[in-house]
Tab-separated table of C-alpha atoms and ligand atoms in Angstrom:
chain	number	residue	atom	x	y	z
A	608	MET	CA	84.056	110.602	81.503
A	609	PHE	CA	85.809	113.869	82.276
A	610	GLN	CA	89.254	113.686	83.769
A	611	ASN	CA	91.306	116.637	84.871
A	612	LYS	CA	94.493	116.854	82.804
A	613	ASP	CA	96.612	116.972	85.970
A	614	THR	CA	95.138	113.850	87.477
A	615	TYR	CA	95.281	111.270	84.723
A	616	THR	CA	95.479	107.801	86.208
A	617	PHE	CA	95.822	104.211	85.038
A	618	LEU	CA	95.552	100.901	86.879
A	619	LEU	CA	98.704	98.857	87.517
A	620	ASP	CA	97.832	95.419	88.893
A	621	GLY	CA	94.710	96.998	90.347
A	622	LYS	CA	96.468	100.007	91.917
A	623	THR	CA	95.682	103.540	90.778
A	624	ILE	CA	98.794	105.247	89.348
A	625	PRO	CA	98.756	108.975	88.477
A	626	PHE	CA	100.714	110.071	85.428
A	627	THR	CA	101.731	113.193	83.525
A	628	GLU	CA	101.854	113.613	79.770
A	629	GLU	CA	105.632	113.196	79.640
A	630	GLN	CA	105.725	109.910	81.547
A	631	THR	CA	105.816	106.393	80.186
A	632	ILE	CA	104.170	103.562	82.145
A	633	ILE	CA	107.350	102.563	83.991
A	634	GLN	CA	108.236	106.184	84.787
A	635	ALA	CA	104.827	106.829	86.328
A	636	ALA	CA	104.942	103.499	88.187
A	637	MET	CA	108.409	104.256	89.609
A	638	ALA	CA	107.332	107.759	90.663
A	639	ALA	CA	104.461	106.120	92.546
A	640	GLY	CA	106.895	103.713	94.245
A	641	GLU	CA	105.811	100.663	92.231
A	642	TYR	CA	108.312	98.172	90.823
A	643	ILE	CA	108.184	96.890	87.262
A	644	PRO	CA	111.188	94.614	86.549
A	645	HIS	CA	113.623	96.218	84.072
A	646	LEU	CA	117.276	96.169	82.996
A	647	CYS	CA	118.011	98.564	80.113
A	648	PHE	CA	115.778	101.258	81.616
A	649	ASN	CA	117.367	103.766	83.973
A	650	PRO	CA	115.262	106.746	85.116
A	651	GLU	CA	118.152	109.111	84.372
A	652	PHE	CA	118.199	108.206	80.683
A	653	LYS	CA	115.914	108.212	77.693
A	654	PRO	CA	114.235	104.793	77.438
A	655	HIS	CA	115.802	102.369	74.984
A	656	GLY	CA	113.193	99.598	74.916
A	657	SER	CA	115.584	96.771	74.087
A	658	CYS	CA	115.711	94.259	76.951
A	659	LYS	CA	111.913	93.707	77.102
A	660	ILE	CA	112.073	92.695	80.767
A	661	CYS	CA	109.675	95.568	81.553
A	662	THR	CA	107.012	94.141	79.236
A	663	VAL	CA	103.503	94.564	80.633
A	664	SER	CA	100.045	93.929	79.306
A	665	ALA	CA	98.379	97.298	78.597
A	666	ASN	CA	94.677	96.966	77.809
A	667	GLY	CA	95.440	93.381	76.806
A	668	ARG	CA	98.401	94.136	74.501
A	669	GLN	CA	101.956	93.275	75.497
A	670	THR	CA	104.299	96.222	75.270
A	671	ALA	CA	107.537	97.542	76.772
A	672	SER	CA	106.448	99.724	79.683
A	673	CYS	CA	109.587	101.897	79.440
A	674	THR	CA	108.552	103.264	76.045
A	675	GLN	CA	104.744	102.919	76.165
A	676	GLN	CA	102.800	105.984	77.271
A	677	PRO	CA	99.795	105.274	79.452
A	678	GLN	CA	96.258	106.417	78.691
A	679	ALA	CA	93.697	107.494	81.230
A	680	GLY	CA	91.908	104.467	82.606
A	681	MET	CA	94.317	102.008	80.978
A	682	VAL	CA	94.402	98.588	82.644
A	683	VAL	CA	98.032	97.504	83.001
A	684	GLU	CA	99.070	94.102	84.281
A	685	SER	CA	102.666	93.430	85.273
A	686	ASN	CA	102.997	91.014	88.175
A	687	THR	CA	101.208	88.013	86.641
A	688	PRO	CA	102.459	84.422	86.393
A	689	GLN	CA	102.400	84.596	82.580
A	690	ILE	CA	104.369	87.854	82.233
A	691	ASN	CA	106.822	86.882	84.970
A	692	GLY	CA	107.315	83.549	83.179
A	693	GLU	CA	108.254	85.408	79.998
A	694	ARG	CA	110.610	87.659	81.956
A	695	LEU	CA	112.217	84.579	83.466
A	696	ALA	CA	112.869	83.100	80.012
A	697	LEU	CA	114.442	86.390	78.849
A	698	LEU	CA	116.687	86.445	81.929
A	699	GLN	CA	117.727	82.835	81.398
A	700	MET	CA	118.675	83.660	77.793
A	701	LEU	CA	120.801	86.575	79.010
A	702	PHE	CA	122.574	84.281	81.466
A	703	VAL	CA	123.422	81.580	78.899
A	704	GLU	CA	124.487	84.046	76.190
A	705	GLY	CA	127.282	85.425	78.346
A	706	ASN	CA	129.490	83.978	81.047
A	707	HIS	CA	127.932	84.777	84.391
A	708	PHE	CA	129.913	83.185	87.209
A	709	CYS	CA	128.414	85.204	90.046
A	710	PRO	CA	130.603	83.777	92.854
A	711	SER	CA	133.697	85.357	91.269
A	712	CYS	CA	132.031	88.555	90.000
A	713	GLU	CA	132.811	91.791	91.792
A	714	LYS	CA	129.315	93.082	91.049
A	715	SER	CA	127.587	90.167	92.768
A	716	GLY	CA	125.023	91.418	95.273
A	717	ASP	CA	124.882	94.824	93.552
A	718	CYS	CA	123.969	93.461	90.126
A	719	GLN	CA	120.569	94.225	88.622
A	720	LEU	CA	120.583	91.143	86.391
A	721	GLN	CA	121.204	88.860	89.354
A	722	ALA	CA	118.732	90.694	91.604
A	723	THR	CA	116.050	90.588	88.914
A	724	ALA	CA	116.722	86.857	88.509
A	725	TYR	CA	116.150	86.441	92.269
A	726	GLU	CA	112.948	88.443	91.935
A	727	MET	CA	111.731	86.164	89.121
A	728	ASN	CA	112.713	83.075	91.128
A	729	MET	CA	115.296	81.902	88.584
A	730	MET	CA	116.583	78.626	90.010
A	731	SER	CA	118.549	77.611	86.912
A	732	SER	CA	119.530	78.955	83.526
A	733	HIS	CA	117.371	76.240	81.861
A	734	PHE	CA	118.906	76.592	78.362
A	735	ASP	CA	122.228	75.237	77.122
A	736	HIS	CA	125.093	77.588	77.859
A	737	PHE	CA	126.946	79.242	74.961
A	738	PHE	CA	130.205	79.679	76.926
A	739	PRO	CA	131.383	82.398	74.514
A	740	ASP	CA	135.033	83.446	74.377
A	741	ARG	CA	135.117	87.134	75.296
A	742	PRO	CA	138.545	88.349	76.442
A	743	VAL	CA	138.678	90.935	79.233
A	744	ASP	CA	140.108	94.409	78.453
A	745	ALA	CA	142.286	95.365	81.422
A	746	SER	CA	144.331	97.944	79.486
A	747	HIS	CA	143.038	101.021	81.320
A	748	PRO	CA	144.902	101.879	84.539
A	749	GLU	CA	141.736	102.426	86.608
A	750	TYR	CA	138.937	100.410	84.991
A	751	LEU	CA	138.554	97.010	83.405
A	752	LEU	CA	135.938	95.755	80.988
A	753	ASP	CA	134.690	92.204	81.480
A	754	PHE	CA	132.658	91.684	78.311
A	755	ASN	CA	131.592	88.212	79.512
A	756	ARG	CA	128.834	89.867	81.513
A	757	CYS	CA	127.556	92.462	79.021
A	758	ILE	CA	123.779	92.367	78.477
A	759	LEU	CA	123.885	95.006	75.710
A	760	CYS	CA	121.625	97.404	77.596
A	761	SER	CA	123.415	100.376	75.947
A	762	LEU	CA	123.405	102.434	79.148
A	763	CYS	CA	127.167	103.042	78.887
A	764	VAL	CA	126.693	104.005	75.230
A	765	ARG	CA	123.927	106.471	76.130
A	766	ALA	CA	125.875	107.872	79.124
A	767	SER	CA	129.067	108.353	77.146
A	768	SER	CA	127.423	110.083	74.206
A	769	ASP	CA	124.531	111.954	75.883
A	770	VAL	CA	126.161	112.962	79.193
A	771	ASP	CA	129.936	112.768	78.764
A	772	GLY	CA	129.940	113.875	75.109
A	773	LYS	CA	132.616	111.294	74.364
A	774	ASP	CA	131.243	108.275	72.435
A	775	VAL	CA	133.618	105.830	74.119
A	776	PHE	CA	131.239	102.871	73.672
A	777	SER	CA	129.054	101.551	70.901
A	778	LEU	CA	127.019	98.470	70.083
A	779	ALA	CA	128.228	96.783	66.884
A	780	GLY	CA	126.834	93.891	64.834
A	781	ARG	CA	123.259	92.643	64.721
A	782	GLY	CA	121.134	89.976	66.370
A	783	ILE	CA	123.051	87.337	68.287
A	784	LYS	CA	126.320	88.846	66.959
A	785	THR	CA	125.664	92.210	68.662
A	786	ARG	CA	128.554	93.179	70.926
A	787	LEU	CA	129.878	96.133	72.845
A	788	ILE	CA	132.903	97.807	71.258
A	789	VAL	CA	135.262	100.532	72.394
A	790	ASN	CA	135.834	103.533	70.150
A	791	ALA	CA	139.588	103.297	69.541
A	792	GLU	CA	141.539	101.954	66.602
A	793	SER	CA	143.138	99.381	68.909
A	794	GLY	CA	139.732	98.575	70.430
A	795	ARG	CA	141.258	99.064	73.884
A	796	LEU	CA	139.819	101.254	76.631
A	797	ALA	CA	143.280	102.643	77.452
A	798	ASP	CA	143.394	104.240	74.005
A	799	THR	CA	140.206	106.273	74.542
A	800	ASN	CA	139.611	109.411	76.621
A	801	PHE	CA	137.471	107.391	79.087
A	802	SER	CA	137.835	108.532	82.678
A	803	GLY	CA	136.553	107.377	86.072
A	804	ASP	CA	134.707	110.702	86.369
A	805	ASP	CA	132.559	109.866	83.333
A	806	LYS	CA	128.908	109.024	83.835
A	807	ALA	CA	129.602	105.965	81.680
A	808	ALA	CA	131.892	104.617	84.395
A	809	HIS	CA	128.964	104.347	86.812
A	810	VAL	CA	125.888	103.173	84.896
A	811	CYS	CA	126.536	99.527	84.061
A	812	PRO	CA	123.758	97.498	85.746
A	813	VAL	CA	125.946	94.370	85.651
A	814	GLY	CA	129.631	93.622	86.204
A	815	VAL	CA	131.253	94.836	82.965
A	816	ILE	CA	132.703	98.279	83.752
A	817	ILE	CA	134.607	97.549	86.939
A	818	LYS	CA	136.821	99.923	88.931
A	819	LYS	CA	140.129	98.256	89.648
A	820	ARG	CA	141.448	97.651	93.162
A	821	VAL	CA	138.003	97.745	94.792
A	822	GLY	CA	137.155	94.063	94.533
A	823	PHE	CA	135.351	92.654	97.523
A	824	ALA	CA	135.934	95.622	99.878
A	825	VAL	CA	132.248	95.230	100.745
A	826	PRO	CA	131.973	91.492	101.416
A	827	ILE	CA	129.523	89.241	99.571
A	828	GLY	CA	126.406	88.966	101.720
A	829	GLN	CA	126.487	92.628	102.802
A	830	ARG	CA	125.659	94.233	99.461
A	831	SER	CA	122.624	96.238	98.396
A	832	PHE	CA	120.445	93.380	97.121
A	833	ASP	CA	121.525	91.101	99.973
A	834	GLU	CA	119.828	93.611	102.280
A	835	HIS	CA	116.602	94.044	100.296
A	836	PRO	CA	115.159	92.495	97.137
A	837	ILE	CA	115.412	94.768	94.098
A	838	SER	CA	111.641	95.339	94.221
A	839	PHE	CA	112.137	97.087	97.580
A	840	THR	CA	115.241	99.030	96.557
A	841	PRO	CA	114.522	102.449	95.046
A	842	HIS	CA	116.758	103.352	92.102
A	843	PRO	CA	119.678	105.515	93.342
A	844	ALA	CA	118.483	108.391	91.146
A	845	LEU	CA	115.087	108.347	92.907
A	846	LYS	CA	116.299	107.789	96.476
A	847	ASP	CA	116.304	111.471	97.434
A	848	ASN	CA	112.722	112.037	96.263
B	109	MET	CA	97.131	45.293	115.338
B	110	GLN	CA	100.543	46.785	114.767
B	111	VAL	CA	100.757	50.033	112.822
B	112	PRO	CA	103.112	49.402	109.907
B	113	VAL	CA	106.332	51.410	110.234
B	114	LYS	CA	106.661	53.962	107.458
B	115	PRO	CA	109.800	53.100	105.499
B	116	LYS	CA	112.511	55.739	105.656
B	117	LEU	CA	113.202	57.852	102.603
B	118	LYS	CA	116.411	57.124	100.756
B	119	ILE	CA	118.764	59.944	99.868
B	120	ALA	CA	121.882	59.677	97.699
B	121	THR	CA	124.479	62.415	97.227
B	122	THR	CA	127.555	62.817	95.063
B	123	SER	CA	130.150	65.367	94.055
B	124	LEU	CA	131.028	65.517	90.337
B	125	ALA	CA	133.205	68.441	89.157
B	126	GLY	CA	132.754	70.266	92.444
B	127	CYS	CA	134.967	71.088	95.418
B	128	PHE	CA	132.899	69.320	98.118
B	129	GLY	CA	131.929	72.770	99.382
B	130	CYS	CA	128.252	71.949	98.849
B	131	HIS	CA	128.627	68.766	100.904
B	132	MET	CA	130.374	70.774	103.642
B	133	SER	CA	127.486	73.218	103.513
B	134	PHE	CA	125.053	70.301	103.814
B	135	LEU	CA	126.826	69.362	107.066
B	136	ASP	CA	126.163	72.935	108.233
B	137	ILE	CA	122.599	71.849	109.019
B	138	ASP	CA	124.381	70.675	112.194
B	139	GLU	CA	122.157	68.949	114.767
B	140	ARG	CA	119.279	68.864	112.281
B	141	LEU	CA	121.153	65.894	110.777
B	142	PHE	CA	119.641	63.940	113.698
B	143	ASP	CA	116.150	64.987	112.604
B	144	LEU	CA	117.024	64.038	109.057
B	145	ILE	CA	118.200	60.511	109.889
B	146	GLU	CA	114.894	59.919	111.685
B	147	LEU	CA	113.188	60.449	108.331
B	148	ALA	CA	115.766	59.282	105.822
B	149	GLU	CA	118.753	57.060	105.314
B	150	PHE	CA	121.691	57.604	103.022
B	151	ASP	CA	122.385	55.422	100.014
B	152	ARG	CA	125.401	56.231	97.808
B	153	SER	CA	127.111	59.261	99.342
B	154	PRO	CA	130.530	60.363	100.619
B	155	PHE	CA	128.858	60.002	104.063
B	156	THR	CA	128.394	56.228	103.603
B	157	ASP	CA	131.059	55.363	101.050
B	158	ILE	CA	128.522	53.180	99.183
B	159	LYS	CA	129.903	53.017	95.630
B	160	HIS	CA	126.743	52.647	93.542
B	161	CYS	CA	123.348	54.197	93.867
B	162	GLY	CA	120.294	51.970	94.410
B	163	PRO	CA	116.661	53.075	94.074
B	164	CYS	CA	116.308	56.369	95.980
B	165	ASP	CA	113.744	59.048	96.658
B	166	ILE	CA	116.051	62.053	96.469
B	167	GLY	CA	119.434	62.482	94.753
B	168	LEU	CA	121.581	65.538	95.458
B	169	ILE	CA	124.237	66.345	92.840
B	170	GLU	CA	127.084	68.741	93.514
B	171	GLY	CA	129.339	69.843	90.641
B	172	GLY	CA	129.121	69.916	86.866
B	173	LEU	CA	130.410	67.488	84.250
B	174	CYS	CA	134.111	67.702	83.462
B	175	ASN	CA	134.918	64.100	82.541
B	176	ALA	CA	133.341	60.906	81.229
B	177	GLU	CA	132.963	59.348	84.677
B	178	ASN	CA	130.900	62.355	85.852
B	179	VAL	CA	128.435	61.618	83.031
B	180	HIS	CA	128.141	57.929	84.020
B	181	VAL	CA	127.553	58.805	87.686
B	182	LEU	CA	124.962	61.417	86.766
B	183	ARG	CA	123.084	58.919	84.570
B	184	GLU	CA	123.193	56.335	87.385
B	185	PHE	CA	121.634	58.881	89.738
B	186	ARG	CA	118.961	59.869	87.232
B	187	ALA	CA	118.061	56.210	86.624
B	188	ASN	CA	117.706	55.551	90.367
B	189	CYS	CA	116.418	58.765	91.978
B	190	LYS	CA	112.771	59.773	91.818
B	191	THR	CA	113.709	63.404	92.431
B	192	LEU	CA	117.059	64.767	91.309
B	193	VAL	CA	118.340	68.053	92.715
B	194	ALA	CA	121.236	70.146	91.361
B	195	VAL	CA	123.053	71.625	94.339
B	196	GLY	CA	125.253	74.688	93.871
B	197	ALA	CA	126.657	76.891	91.122
B	198	CYS	CA	128.855	74.237	89.448
B	199	ALA	CA	125.973	71.783	88.972
B	200	ILE	CA	123.773	74.608	87.702
B	201	ASN	CA	126.088	76.488	85.318
B	202	GLY	CA	129.447	74.709	85.404
B	203	GLY	CA	130.851	77.185	87.918
B	204	LEU	CA	134.554	77.706	88.384
B	205	PRO	CA	135.635	74.573	86.428
B	206	ALA	CA	133.709	75.887	83.386
B	207	GLN	CA	136.022	78.884	83.243
B	208	ARG	CA	138.320	76.659	81.184
B	209	ASN	CA	135.646	76.352	78.507
B	210	HIS	CA	137.142	78.883	76.094
B	211	LEU	CA	140.502	77.059	76.146
B	212	SER	CA	141.318	73.818	74.331
B	213	ILE	CA	141.850	70.796	76.568
B	214	ALA	CA	145.383	70.428	75.099
B	215	THR	CA	146.251	73.994	76.164
B	216	VAL	CA	144.952	73.378	79.682
B	217	LEU	CA	146.815	70.076	80.166
B	218	THR	CA	150.041	71.437	78.672
B	219	GLU	CA	149.886	74.498	80.905
B	220	ILE	CA	149.286	72.447	84.054
B	221	TYR	CA	151.692	69.567	83.453
B	222	HIS	CA	154.444	71.089	81.260
B	223	THR	CA	154.627	74.844	81.105
B	224	GLN	CA	154.317	75.966	84.680
B	225	HIS	CA	157.376	76.614	86.801
B	226	GLY	CA	159.057	73.537	88.334
B	227	LEU	CA	157.577	70.961	85.964
B	228	VAL	CA	160.739	69.873	84.140
B	229	GLY	CA	160.285	66.257	83.033
B	230	GLY	CA	156.568	66.367	83.851
B	231	PHE	CA	154.077	64.437	81.724
B	232	ILE	CA	150.337	64.444	81.209
B	233	PRO	CA	148.898	61.570	83.321
B	234	ASN	CA	147.695	58.769	81.037
B	235	ASP	CA	146.781	55.911	83.368
B	236	PRO	CA	143.898	54.000	81.738
B	237	GLU	CA	141.956	54.211	85.024
B	238	LEU	CA	141.756	57.987	84.768
B	239	PRO	CA	138.479	59.204	83.267
B	240	LEU	CA	138.883	61.183	80.066
B	241	PRO	CA	138.241	64.910	80.415
B	242	LEU	CA	135.417	66.417	78.351
B	243	ASN	CA	136.377	69.199	75.966
B	244	GLN	CA	134.131	71.575	77.944
B	245	VAL	CA	132.595	71.529	81.423
B	246	HIS	CA	128.803	71.324	81.300
B	247	PRO	CA	125.977	71.990	83.756
B	248	ILE	CA	124.111	68.801	84.622
B	249	HIS	CA	120.727	69.921	83.244
B	250	GLU	CA	122.293	69.810	79.770
B	251	VAL	CA	122.566	65.998	80.036
B	252	VAL	CA	119.692	64.702	82.204
B	253	LYS	CA	116.417	66.165	83.446
B	254	ILE	CA	116.851	67.923	86.779
B	255	ASP	CA	113.796	68.380	88.978
B	256	TYR	CA	114.986	71.106	91.352
B	257	PHE	CA	117.926	73.479	91.742
B	258	ILE	CA	119.534	75.027	94.823
B	259	PRO	CA	121.716	77.946	93.657
B	260	GLY	CA	124.702	79.260	95.597
B	261	CYS	CA	128.448	78.819	95.889
B	262	PRO	CA	127.821	76.978	98.085
B	263	PRO	CA	124.120	77.211	98.951
B	264	SER	CA	123.799	77.781	102.699
B	265	GLY	CA	122.960	74.874	104.994
B	266	GLU	CA	119.666	76.730	105.562
B	267	ALA	CA	118.851	76.698	101.842
B	268	ILE	CA	119.666	72.976	101.514
B	269	TRP	CA	117.610	72.214	104.634
B	270	LYS	CA	114.677	74.255	103.328
B	271	VAL	CA	114.575	72.394	99.999
B	272	LEU	CA	115.031	68.986	101.646
B	273	THR	CA	112.307	69.560	104.227
B	274	ASP	CA	109.977	70.952	101.544
B	275	LEU	CA	110.562	67.838	99.413
B	276	ILE	CA	110.162	65.433	102.337
B	277	ALA	CA	106.910	67.160	103.315
B	278	GLY	CA	105.669	66.956	99.724
B	279	ARG	CA	105.743	70.744	99.216
B	280	GLU	CA	107.075	72.574	96.163
B	281	PRO	CA	110.551	73.814	97.253
B	282	ASP	CA	110.637	77.575	97.646
B	283	LEU	CA	113.648	79.745	98.559
B	284	SER	CA	112.801	83.184	99.883
B	285	HIS	CA	115.019	86.304	99.807
B	286	GLY	CA	118.292	85.602	101.579
B	287	LEU	CA	118.169	81.851	100.874
B	288	MET	CA	118.267	82.358	97.097
B	289	GLN	CA	121.861	83.479	96.402
B	290	PHE	CA	123.932	82.915	93.269
B	291	ASP	CA	127.183	83.791	95.084
C	1396	SF4	S1	127.154	90.500	86.114
C	1396	SF4	FE1	125.608	89.969	87.635
C	1396	SF4	S2	124.686	88.076	86.872
C	1396	SF4	FE2	126.620	88.369	85.752
C	1396	SF4	S3	128.164	87.255	86.941
C	1396	SF4	FE3	128.155	89.352	87.725
C	1396	SF4	S4	126.731	89.288	89.463
C	1396	SF4	FE4	126.336	87.460	88.248
C	1397	SF4	S1	128.790	97.337	79.411
C	1397	SF4	FE1	127.176	97.389	80.944
C	1397	SF4	S2	126.169	99.363	80.530
C	1397	SF4	FE2	127.349	98.866	78.708
C	1397	SF4	S3	125.938	97.787	77.318
C	1397	SF4	FE3	127.057	96.233	78.516
C	1397	SF4	S4	125.726	95.813	80.268
C	1397	SF4	FE4	125.031	97.752	79.390
């Protein structure tokens, strides 16, 4: 079957999605206004493929839709009970690995982890909680780092190195011991050249990189995902399109 | 022939390591309490002051587990309630009390009863009637099977009402956007 190069399409949950050669499945879906749950993917950055929340079934094979390129006529399934069930389990593992006390988190209501958990109908964290000990770094005059909530998405790492040219953050260790570290001999944010103008200060999808003295200026209940579910909220980078 | 009267459902409620906020939120169903007592009566609950739970249809648990007595009460509820519901953040993930979990119990007690300002001559309470604290605060699903969860700190009266009416009607409880809140 002949298909014009400019009008390649695939099927996402039965809907026809056009794509270009440069796009991955999630990029084409987002451009078409379709939501595939994701955390470590951000349309402004090169896909990282680590959180696996965006997993879809593409022609019957499960794959991360942020890194997988579509093919013409591909049949992609995303919003199915089985795939959403797997996403739910991944989310629950993220919740128990860290310390997520949403009622006292300044990101609550604007947090992608929480909003995605709402989307996947996460009523409980199901697994036993790790309750790890992860001290907060409040050394910087303008920003604090609450590592308890880090989901290791590497967006701050990518922003700091690719956009800011600074390498303030890095992921260290492997497997369950992976953690976010700050590039200073002391390990403290105050001893880096991090600044509030950095892209890295504004990409964290959860409540780790927090601007001080803002707190609950916008009250709980009036925040972005209180207004609309995340599936109806276009990513800020795509809002103007 | 007389139609047999359908027996009322029995509901029990308790607060473990919680702040009673979830119970206050329950009272926010306001005049719908009158509808509820048409359908159900309360067994053990702060509303009745009954001290032990008998056989019940629905048990609502607020708060996590911070001491040995909490564990006993939770097990009593599980043994007696056909359906057990975790209500609120503390029951579901330990909540605010669990923020002591990275500290040793000795550090916490010393800080509260000795170190803080104005505690000269203070001592750590040791009355044998006091339940022993657990070394960490735990969510209730880590100890008994929980059938349903109502997230929120506290969940709104609307959310509690929705789950209760779903359960009473024999439907699978379902919280839509706006009723499902972790904060
Ligand atoms: S980062 Fe998100 S999920 Fe974690 S405590 Fe904050 S609001 Fe909740
Ligand atoms: S601090 Fe935020 S942006 Fe950085 S890795 Fe952790 S969750 Fe991702």
